[in-house]
Amino acid sequence: MSNSALTEAVYYILLSLTQPLHGYGIMQNVEQLSKGRVKLAAGTLYGAINTLLEKGWITALPGERDSRKKEYQITALGREMLSFELLRLTELIENGICILGVDPRKGDNS
């Protein structure tokens, strides 16, 4: 397994693909999940999709013969990597709360 952190774009793409989506749907979902903070350009998205396909973290679903839209979905390995990243991010937040005494989840700015 890779010990490296996922980029924010890859994290949101993998989250989005817990349901089958095509490229434009992924772009819309990422923007919605991030409350408009993360907007993926087509080049960034399709570059990430190609990398995720090569790593086996997502799969392309068989499409309809006449459709140009290709749908993708997360694989078991991709879900595992997403879970590892969630644990890593949780550790970062817990350490920050412990050391700074600030819990952003509670609006505490002590």
Phi, psi and omega in degrees: 000150179279135178265002183278153180286148174281148172289160179299320179298313180296319178303312181290326176297313180297318176301317181297326186273016170288353169228149181297132179214153172266173186307310182296323177297322177297313180302315180295317182293319178300315179297320179292314180300322183270009181056039176084358182284326181248118177237117183272129171282155182303318181298318178297314182299308186287333172296316178294318179300315179299318178296316181293325175295316180298322180282347182080018181275339174224165177226150174273130180276148177297130184260172174289146186303320184269357184269136175272345182280123177260130178261149181233157176211149179293147176262175177300319178295318177298320178296321178296316179296321177296320177295319176300318180294321178297319177296319179297314180294322178298318177298317178301314181295314181299319178294320177297317178298316182297314186280320183270342182069023181241130177244100183298338180289339181253002182070023182274116179245036182301000000 
